Amino acid sequence: MSENLLKLKNISKDYYGNQVLNNINIDINKGEIHALVGENGAGKSTLMNILFGMPVIHSTGGYKGSIEIEGKEVNIATPHDAMNLGIGMVHQEFMLIPGFTITENIKINREITNPNIVSRIFGKSLETLDFKKMNADARKALDKLDMGIDEFTLVAGLPVGHMQFIEIAREIDKTGMKILVFDEPTAVLTETETQNLLKAIKKLAESGIGIIFISHRLDEVMQISDRVTVLRDGEHVATMNTKDTNTHEIAQLMIGRKISLDRKEKTNHISDETILRIRNFVVKMPGEEVKGLDLDVKKGEIIGIGGLAGQGKLGIANGIMGIYPAKGEVVFEGKPLELNNPKKSIASGLAFVSEDRKGVGLLLDSSIEFNTVFTSMQIHNDFLIKIGPIKFKDSKKIREHTKKMIKDLDIRCRSPLQNAGSLSGGNQQKVCLARALTQNPKLLLVSEPTRGIDVGAKKLVLDLLRKLNEEQGMTIVMTSSELAELRSICDRIVIICDGKVEGILPPDAPDADFGLMMSGSRANSDLRGDLNG
Amino acid sequence: MAELTNGKIRNSILKSIGLPTIIIAVFYAVVLVSAFMLGLPMTELISDTLRRFGMNGLLVLAMVPSIKSGTGPNFALPVGISCGLLAIVCGIEFGFEGFGLILFASVFATIVATIVGYLYGKLLNAVKGAEMTIATYTGFSIVSLMSLVWLMVPFQSKKMGWLIGSGLRETIQLDSVGADGIINEFLAFNIFGVKVPTGLLLVFFAFCILIWLFFRTKTGIAIFAGGQNPKFAEASGIDIDKNRVIANIISTILGALGIILYSQSYGYTQLYAAPLNMAFPAVAAILIGGATASKANVINVLIGVFLFQGLFTTSLPVANQLFAGTDLSETLRMVIQNGIILYALTQVKGGDR
């Protein structure tokens, strides 16, 4: 069964000069389960997009390298080509129509039909559906997966686990299915459902289908895969036989030694005083839910919040600032903070730099100075001249302050009146920071401060945060997907997994610890215990 | 490099003025030249343009607060207009005349419009995302409702009633209460045969300055930010719903005062179906002035109302000369007015608000 099925040769891809995949070589044999692991942004989805001929790849200049299926070089230009070549994908989100039966969902757009009188005149699209044959096909696919459920049941109301199986059934029902990609298939499943799914995947592999299994959960990878390939920052780090490795090694390879942002010794002292106390915190932020989190932030520290996308790290700051509905207990400087009220949060001395720079962070069509002073003006009544009961904006003071900010933060712009939307990403981020700093916050929450900005600007932003912390003693809560960044400036790093604190690590902890904690591998609970204590 | 910069500057000028504004301005210039060539009395045309500029001004200005707050152009202008009309007929019924009538009507209209505008703002907050459609039909409904009111109010004044039967007349002459053109005539003068309605223009400009000042206050700035990007404003602790209500109260008040200014200049107060289609020319005017469904300022009002009213004051006699016996001017007016609204609506980006 070691016949070669799929070969990805020297695959490289860049988005406008930004290298996201560099010389990737992967081959998959018949009946093999090949796991693909890596952090967010390691290049897994880009690689799969290439395999499926997604338009996003071809509209951005295509890719380099070649793809071979069963020894023949193929050109996959559209998802349709991929389907014809026998490549299938089980999606993370279910693409099912709730009002249809299981059969109908499995057979959608590939219905088996019989001609009738009308169709003979008006064409094939009016032929009668052959439900008997379709049901039989669906039954066959379901049986392959050991699903006892009736094929004529409506999809609406089925448990999530079943829906996942129907997705798979749809793929394997396609004739000539050779390669099946599972993208985080267990993300929404319960423990037993997961086990059933893994069993089904094994069974599929035994029938000769090659399987690419993408997951963050390393213990699943260990349990099911034959070989595992690790990607990091678009580089192919290693391909190993699963039985020759362990979660520890995989985790270490995933995180790796990145281009290190050198870390300077801190000059200021972190007090023992807790400035922010969070207990049993729940935030309903779609895709980033926080589910009962406890955390203490010490005065004067930079605390980093890390973790994989979708685990809830972004929900924390958004919940504290009242942007998404939150529940629980938050005590700031000894006083309970009223939740779901952005005005109160800002007034009590919290400032927030949002991860959604263009949506929440800036008024793109307004000037730099407007963006800089707006929040302070509205909440702290700065930059206003009072004439009778009416408060007018103080244009002179606004201009002076903005000019100072532009100088201090080195915002590259033509004038304070330039629209924020016309600045580069890094400079936009600095305007966001300028607004937060204008509020003179006691605690600064920054989310993804370096997302979408170039390397030089990244360093400037990080240096600025450190300077604020050291010179003004400002407490900073920094949320970021980039672990290297957190490790370069934070005093402690909290890893969030499944909406809760998985553990807290010092920035110089070994790579493997971070990797294991981020993937939520419960096997290492002893480690967590140490650090929480 | 230099060419590139020139091209960039040209583009940015084009963008900042806006294509519709330029097209209408060119068209207006063509019509003005033809009027001159046809030997039409230019002084009269210019006098007329000035008068119509002033009398429509406040109704167009009413669009600014609603657009800035993010609820789009105030298609429910008839709501404010109805408040103004109610104030005028009440004033006449109570026996006010001349300046007294204007003063009473203005104060009374402001009070009524504040209450009505508050309720209207609440309504808009309940239908976020569909403001413009709801506003249009609110405007239509209020006109029908007020038609019933005009029929049934037990007013006794002979100046407003029908000769027989009960209810108010469709058109009420204001010269009988000494209010015909009373603001227009204030400090009015003639220069090169052009009559300048000083009082009218002063009132209009005064309100323009007030609105301009308002959007430099803390509240005004918060309203603007909420209209531009509600998520941004909310994250800064702004109560967007409250601001939308405030903006629509101001818009409704401007509509109410606008119709008082309009009526005294026109010389008549028109009831029943007259306010039905008054929102559309006002919306068209501000859009021609360079506003969009989500961005507007006082300059857009001044440019827009001048071009729009100027164009139609001038094109009517020109069209009558060139195509005698047709109703081409009115047809053209409808095409441009509704065309520009359609154009503006296609520019509204989905999911912006």
mmCIF file of C-alpha atoms in Angstrom, chain A residues 342-343 346 359-363 365-366 370 374-375 377-379 381 390-393 395 435, chain B residues 213-219 221-222 224-226 228-229 231-238 295:
data_model
loop_
_atom_site.group_PDB
_atom_site.id
_atom_site.type_symbol
_atom_site.label_atom_id
_atom_site.label_comp_id
_atom_site.label_asym_id
_atom_site.label_seq_id
_atom_site.Cartn_x
_atom_site.Cartn_y
_atom_site.Cartn_z
ATOM 1 C CA PRO A 342 -17.577 51.091 26.884
ATOM 2 C CA LYS A 343 -17.988 54.592 28.284
ATOM 3 C CA ILE A 346 -12.742 54.201 29.130
ATOM 4 C CA GLY A 359 -13.406 48.398 11.361
ATOM 5 C CA VAL A 360 -13.256 49.507 14.989
ATOM 6 C CA GLY A 361 -9.900 51.221 15.373
ATOM 7 C CA LEU A 362 -10.108 54.111 12.951
ATOM 8 C CA LEU A 363 -12.373 56.492 11.118
ATOM 9 C CA ASP A 365 -12.237 58.956 6.079
ATOM 10 C CA SER A 366 -11.357 61.348 8.874
ATOM 11 C CA PHE A 370 -9.762 63.676 14.579
ATOM 12 C CA PHE A 374 -11.891 61.795 19.486
ATOM 13 C CA THR A 375 -12.159 59.412 22.419
ATOM 14 C CA MET A 377 -12.724 64.561 23.823
ATOM 15 C CA GLN A 378 -15.881 62.516 24.208
ATOM 16 C CA ILE A 379 -15.090 60.719 27.441
ATOM 17 C CA ASN A 381 -13.816 66.241 27.971
ATOM 18 C CA ILE A 390 -21.946 74.583 24.753
ATOM 19 C CA LYS A 391 -18.658 72.747 24.366
ATOM 20 C CA PHE A 392 -16.821 73.500 21.121
ATOM 21 C CA LYS A 393 -13.750 71.666 19.909
ATOM 22 C CA SER A 395 -8.887 73.249 17.166
ATOM 23 C CA ARG A 435 -5.575 57.791 20.383
ATOM 24 C CA LEU B 213 -21.078 75.449 14.612
ATOM 25 C CA PHE B 214 -23.145 72.587 15.957
ATOM 26 C CA PHE B 215 -20.961 70.075 14.169
ATOM 27 C CA ARG B 216 -17.947 71.563 15.896
ATOM 28 C CA THR B 217 -19.380 70.893 19.349
ATOM 29 C CA LYS B 218 -18.752 67.769 21.379
ATOM 30 C CA THR B 219 -22.216 66.402 20.594
ATOM 31 C CA ILE B 221 -18.612 65.544 16.591
ATOM 32 C CA ALA B 222 -19.973 62.450 18.321
ATOM 33 C CA PHE B 224 -20.629 62.602 12.960
ATOM 34 C CA ALA B 225 -18.388 59.804 14.222
ATOM 35 C CA GLY B 226 -21.393 57.572 14.879
ATOM 36 C CA GLN B 228 -19.240 57.422 9.812
ATOM 37 C CA ASN B 229 -18.504 54.214 11.680
ATOM 38 C CA LYS B 231 -18.414 50.376 15.603
ATOM 39 C CA PHE B 232 -15.678 52.960 16.075
ATOM 40 C CA ALA B 233 -18.002 55.295 17.959
ATOM 41 C CA GLU B 234 -19.369 52.541 20.175
ATOM 42 C CA ALA B 235 -15.860 51.470 21.089
ATOM 43 C CA SER B 236 -15.253 55.055 22.178
ATOM 44 C CA GLY B 237 -18.262 54.918 24.465
ATOM 45 C CA ILE B 238 -20.695 56.914 22.325
ATOM 46 C CA LYS B 295 -21.499 62.346 3.965
#
